[in-house]
CSV table of C-alpha atoms and ligand atoms in Angstrom, one decimal:
chain,number,residue,atom,x,y,z
A,375,MET,CA,76.0,3.4,2.1
A,376,PHE,CA,77.4,3.0,5.6
A,377,ASN,CA,74.7,2.1,8.2
A,378,LEU,CA,75.4,1.8,11.9
A,379,ILE,CA,73.5,1.1,15.1
A,380,LEU,CA,74.4,3.0,18.2
A,381,PHE,CA,73.4,0.5,20.9
A,382,GLY,CA,73.3,0.6,24.7
A,383,PRO,CA,71.1,0.9,27.7
A,384,PRO,CA,69.0,4.0,28.5
A,385,GLY,CA,71.4,6.8,29.4
A,386,SER,CA,74.4,5.2,27.8
A,387,GLY,CA,75.1,8.2,25.6
A,388,LYS,CA,73.3,7.2,22.4
A,389,GLY,CA,71.6,10.5,21.8
A,390,THR,CA,74.6,12.5,22.9
A,391,GLN,CA,77.1,10.7,20.6
A,392,SER,CA,74.6,10.5,17.7
A,393,GLU,CA,74.6,14.3,17.4
A,394,ARG,CA,78.3,14.4,17.1
A,395,LEU,CA,78.6,11.5,14.7
A,396,ILE,CA,76.0,13.1,12.4
A,397,ALA,CA,77.9,16.4,12.4
A,398,ARG,CA,81.1,14.5,11.5
A,399,TYR,CA,79.9,12.0,8.9
A,400,GLY,CA,76.5,13.4,7.6
A,401,PHE,CA,74.6,10.2,8.4
A,402,LYS,CA,70.8,10.4,8.5
A,403,HIS,CA,69.8,10.2,12.2
A,404,LEU,CA,66.9,7.8,13.0
A,405,SER,CA,66.1,7.9,16.7
A,406,THR,CA,62.9,6.0,17.5
A,407,GLY,CA,62.7,7.8,20.8
A,408,ASP,CA,62.8,11.2,19.1
A,409,ILE,CA,60.2,10.1,16.5
A,410,LEU,CA,57.9,8.9,19.4
A,411,ARG,CA,58.4,12.1,21.4
A,412,SER,CA,57.5,14.1,18.3
A,413,GLU,CA,54.3,12.0,17.8
A,414,ILE,CA,53.4,12.7,21.5
A,415,LYS,CA,54.0,16.4,21.1
A,416,ASN,CA,51.7,16.4,18.0
A,417,GLY,CA,49.0,14.6,19.9
A,418,THR,CA,48.7,11.8,17.2
A,419,ALA,CA,46.9,8.5,17.9
A,420,LEU,CA,50.3,6.8,17.8
A,421,GLY,CA,51.7,9.3,20.3
A,422,LEU,CA,48.9,8.7,22.7
A,423,GLU,CA,49.4,4.9,22.6
A,424,ALA,CA,53.2,5.3,23.0
A,425,LYS,CA,53.0,7.9,25.9
A,426,SER,CA,51.4,5.6,28.5
A,427,LEU,CA,54.0,2.9,27.7
A,428,MET,CA,56.9,5.2,27.7
A,429,ASP,CA,55.8,6.8,31.0
A,430,GLN,CA,55.9,3.4,32.6
A,431,GLY,CA,59.3,2.7,31.2
A,432,GLN,CA,58.0,0.0,28.8
A,433,LEU,CA,58.8,-0.6,25.2
A,434,VAL,CA,56.4,0.5,22.5
A,435,PRO,CA,55.1,-2.5,20.4
A,436,ASP,CA,57.4,-3.8,17.7
A,437,ALA,CA,54.9,-3.3,14.9
A,438,VAL,CA,54.6,0.4,15.7
A,439,VAL,CA,58.4,1.2,15.7
A,440,ILE,CA,59.1,-1.1,12.7
A,441,GLY,CA,56.4,0.9,10.8
A,442,MET,CA,58.0,4.2,11.7
A,443,ILE,CA,61.4,3.0,10.5
A,444,ARG,CA,59.9,1.6,7.2
A,445,THR,CA,58.4,5.1,6.6
A,446,ALA,CA,61.6,6.9,7.5
A,447,LEU,CA,63.7,4.7,5.0
A,448,LYS,CA,61.2,5.4,2.3
A,449,GLU,CA,61.3,9.2,3.0
A,450,ASN,CA,65.1,9.4,2.8
A,451,PRO,CA,66.4,8.0,-0.5
A,452,GLY,CA,69.9,8.9,-1.6
A,453,VAL,CA,71.5,9.4,1.9
A,454,ASN,CA,75.0,8.3,2.5
A,455,GLY,CA,74.0,6.1,5.5
A,456,PHE,CA,71.7,5.8,8.4
A,457,LEU,CA,72.6,6.0,12.1
A,458,PHE,CA,70.0,4.0,14.0
A,459,ASP,CA,69.7,5.3,17.6
A,460,GLY,CA,67.6,3.4,20.1
A,461,PHE,CA,66.5,0.9,17.4
A,462,PRO,CA,66.4,-2.1,17.2
A,463,ARG,CA,65.5,-2.8,20.8
A,464,THR,CA,64.2,-6.4,20.3
A,465,ASN,CA,65.4,-9.3,18.2
A,466,ALA,CA,62.1,-9.0,16.2
A,467,GLN,CA,63.0,-5.4,15.4
A,468,ALA,CA,66.5,-6.5,14.4
A,469,GLU,CA,65.2,-9.1,12.0
A,470,ALA,CA,62.7,-6.6,10.5
A,471,LEU,CA,65.5,-4.1,10.0
A,472,ASP,CA,67.7,-6.6,8.1
A,473,LEU,CA,64.7,-7.3,5.8
A,474,LEU,CA,63.9,-3.6,5.3
A,475,LEU,CA,67.5,-2.7,4.5
A,476,GLY,CA,67.7,-5.7,2.1
A,477,GLU,CA,64.9,-4.1,0.1
A,478,TYR,CA,67.3,-1.2,-0.5
A,479,ASN,CA,70.2,-3.6,-1.2
A,480,THR,CA,72.1,-2.4,1.9
A,481,SER,CA,72.7,-3.7,5.4
A,482,ILE,CA,74.2,-2.8,8.8
A,483,GLN,CA,77.9,-2.5,8.8
A,484,VAL,CA,78.6,-2.1,12.5
A,485,VAL,CA,76.8,-2.1,15.9
A,486,LEU,CA,78.7,0.2,18.3
A,487,ALA,CA,77.6,-1.0,21.8
A,488,LEU,CA,78.2,1.5,24.7
A,489,GLN,CA,78.9,-0.1,28.0
A,490,VAL,CA,78.0,1.9,31.2
A,491,SER,CA,77.4,0.7,34.8
A,492,LYS,CA,73.9,0.7,36.2
A,493,THR,CA,74.8,3.3,38.9
A,494,GLU,CA,76.1,5.7,36.3
A,495,LEU,CA,73.0,5.2,34.1
A,496,ILE,CA,70.6,6.1,36.9
A,497,LYS,CA,72.7,9.1,37.9
A,498,ARG,CA,72.8,10.5,34.3
A,499,LEU,CA,69.1,10.0,33.7
A,500,LEU,CA,68.0,11.5,37.0
A,501,ASN,CA,70.3,14.4,36.2
A,502,ARG,CA,68.8,14.8,32.7
A,503,GLY,CA,65.4,14.7,34.3
A,504,LEU,CA,66.1,18.0,36.2
A,505,THR,CA,66.1,19.9,32.9
A,506,SER,CA,64.8,17.7,30.0
A,507,GLY,CA,61.1,17.8,30.8
A,508,ARG,CA,61.0,14.1,30.0
A,509,THR,CA,58.5,12.4,32.2
A,510,ASP,CA,60.4,9.1,31.9
A,511,ASP,CA,63.6,10.6,33.4
A,512,VAL,CA,62.2,12.1,36.7
A,513,ASN,CA,61.2,9.0,38.6
A,514,GLU,CA,63.8,6.4,39.8
A,515,SER,CA,61.3,3.5,39.6
A,516,VAL,CA,60.5,4.3,35.9
A,517,ILE,CA,64.2,4.5,35.2
A,518,GLY,CA,64.6,1.2,36.9
A,519,SER,CA,61.9,-0.3,34.7
A,520,ARG,CA,63.6,1.0,31.6
A,521,ILE,CA,66.9,-0.6,32.6
A,522,GLU,CA,65.0,-3.9,33.3
A,523,GLU,CA,63.3,-3.8,29.9
A,524,TYR,CA,66.7,-3.3,28.4
A,525,GLU,CA,68.1,-6.3,30.3
A,526,ARG,CA,65.1,-8.5,29.5
A,527,LYS,CA,64.5,-7.6,25.8
A,528,THR,CA,67.2,-5.4,24.3
A,529,ALA,CA,70.6,-6.8,25.5
A,530,ALA,CA,70.0,-9.9,23.4
A,531,VAL,CA,70.0,-7.7,20.2
A,532,ALA,CA,73.9,-7.5,20.6
A,533,ASP,CA,74.0,-11.4,20.5
A,534,TYR,CA,71.9,-11.3,17.3
A,535,TYR,CA,74.5,-9.1,15.6
A,536,LYS,CA,77.5,-10.9,17.2
A,537,LYS,CA,76.5,-14.0,15.0
A,538,PHE,CA,77.4,-11.8,12.0
A,539,ASN,CA,80.6,-10.4,13.6
A,540,LYS,CA,79.2,-6.9,13.6
A,541,VAL,CA,79.5,-5.8,17.3
A,542,ALA,CA,82.2,-3.5,18.7
A,543,TYR,CA,82.0,-2.8,22.4
A,544,ILE,CA,83.0,0.7,23.5
A,545,PRO,CA,83.5,1.8,27.1
A,546,GLY,CA,80.8,4.5,27.6
A,547,GLU,CA,82.2,6.1,30.8
A,548,GLY,CA,84.6,9.0,30.6
A,549,SER,CA,84.4,12.3,28.8
A,550,VAL,CA,82.0,12.7,25.9
A,551,ASP,CA,85.1,13.6,23.8
A,552,GLU,CA,87.0,10.5,24.8
A,553,ILE,CA,84.1,8.2,23.9
A,554,PHE,CA,83.5,10.0,20.6
A,555,LYS,CA,87.1,9.4,19.7
A,556,LYS,CA,86.7,5.7,20.3
A,557,LEU,CA,83.5,5.6,18.2
A,558,THR,CA,85.2,7.4,15.3
A,559,GLU,CA,88.2,5.0,15.4
A,560,GLU,CA,85.8,2.0,15.0
A,561,ILE,CA,83.9,3.7,12.2
A,562,GLU,CA,87.0,4.7,10.3
A,563,GLY,CA,88.4,1.2,10.5
A,564,ARG,CA,85.4,-0.1,8.7
A,565,ILE,CA,84.3,2.7,6.3
B,986,B4P,P1,65.2,6.8,23.9
B,986,B4P,O1,64.8,8.1,23.4
B,986,B4P,O2,66.0,6.0,23.0
B,986,B4P,O3,66.0,7.2,25.2
B,986,B4P,P2,67.2,6.7,26.1
B,986,B4P,O4,67.6,5.3,25.8
B,986,B4P,O5,66.7,7.0,27.5
B,986,B4P,O6,68.3,7.8,25.8
B,986,B4P,P3,69.8,7.9,25.4
B,986,B4P,O7,70.6,6.6,25.7
B,986,B4P,O8,69.8,8.3,23.9
B,986,B4P,O9,70.3,9.1,26.3
B,986,B4P,P4,71.7,9.6,26.4
B,986,B4P,O10,72.5,8.5,26.9
B,986,B4P,O11,72.3,10.3,25.2
B,986,B4P,O12,64.0,6.0,24.4
B,986,B4P,C1,63.0,6.5,25.3
B,986,B4P,C2,61.8,5.5,25.3
B,986,B4P,O13,61.1,5.4,24.0
B,986,B4P,C3,62.1,4.1,25.7
B,986,B4P,O14,62.1,3.9,27.1
B,986,B4P,C4,60.9,3.3,25.0
B,986,B4P,O15,59.7,3.4,25.8
B,986,B4P,C5,60.6,4.1,23.7
B,986,B4P,N1,61.3,3.5,22.6
B,986,B4P,C6,62.3,4.2,21.9
B,986,B4P,N2,62.7,3.4,20.9
B,986,B4P,C7,62.0,2.2,20.9
B,986,B4P,C8,62.0,1.0,20.2
B,986,B4P,N3,62.9,0.8,19.2
B,986,B4P,N4,61.2,0.0,20.6
B,986,B4P,C9,60.3,0.2,21.6
B,986,B4P,N5,60.2,1.3,22.3
B,986,B4P,C10,61.1,2.3,22.0
B,986,B4P,O16,71.7,10.7,27.5
B,986,B4P,C11,71.5,10.5,28.8
B,986,B4P,C12,72.1,11.5,29.7
B,986,B4P,O17,73.5,11.2,29.9
B,986,B4P,C13,72.1,12.9,29.1
B,986,B4P,O18,71.8,13.9,30.1
B,986,B4P,C14,73.6,13.2,28.7
B,986,B4P,O19,74.0,14.5,28.8
B,986,B4P,C15,74.3,12.3,29.7
B,986,B4P,N6,75.6,11.8,29.1
B,986,B4P,C16,75.8,11.3,27.9
B,986,B4P,N7,77.1,10.9,27.8
B,986,B4P,C17,77.7,11.2,29.0
B,986,B4P,C18,79.0,11.0,29.5
B,986,B4P,N8,80.0,10.5,28.8
B,986,B4P,N9,79.3,11.4,30.8
B,986,B4P,C19,78.3,11.9,31.5
B,986,B4P,N10,77.0,12.1,31.1
B,986,B4P,C20,76.7,11.7,29.8
């Protein structure tokens, strides 16, 4: 199994590049953002709890997202690898993920960390907000809070994986094709 994390701030291209990586390599895509938005759409209790936090640009509690990933791993036996998109977002989530993968005798091979300037992130998210219908993309102050949450709680996740020599930094500005090429080069050097 080849498991990877696509890492980066909100708007860095995780969702965009995940789609292409899945089409190329057949990984099972696990996006905690997508799972949470589906819970909201279905009006579940978990969705209701998540919505108010997401609308303010805050992270959903660790226990909730770790539980979602535990379920997703159980529901997908026999895949050739997982692509984690938007997870882990805290060190507690990273530690939990290592333990969960250990239960299946597997681990994370690489963390691909997309690097994008703050100005470009804000521009992309506001632009997506024009068409996405995502309430967390339309308001610049909510986008600012998401970037702050990233700096405060998520950026340190890269340091956690650096200790195990698993992080590759990828410039995330330029065309989607150029960035995809760099991601595939990193993956193919490790597969
Ligand atoms: P996510 O769904 O993970 O959303 P995101 O980080 O905003 O998006 P992403 O990074 O995938 O977007 P992309 O760049 O592809 O999270 C949403 C919320 O859910 C979080 O704020 C949090 O509240 C909650 N949540 C999720 N996971 C959680 C967890 N593990 N723990 C706690 N809470 C959690 O796309 C952005 C835009 O850029 C697009 O319009 C795209 O077209 C454009 N773009 C992409 N690449 C580009 C390029 N190269 N050039 C120009 N534009 C580009």
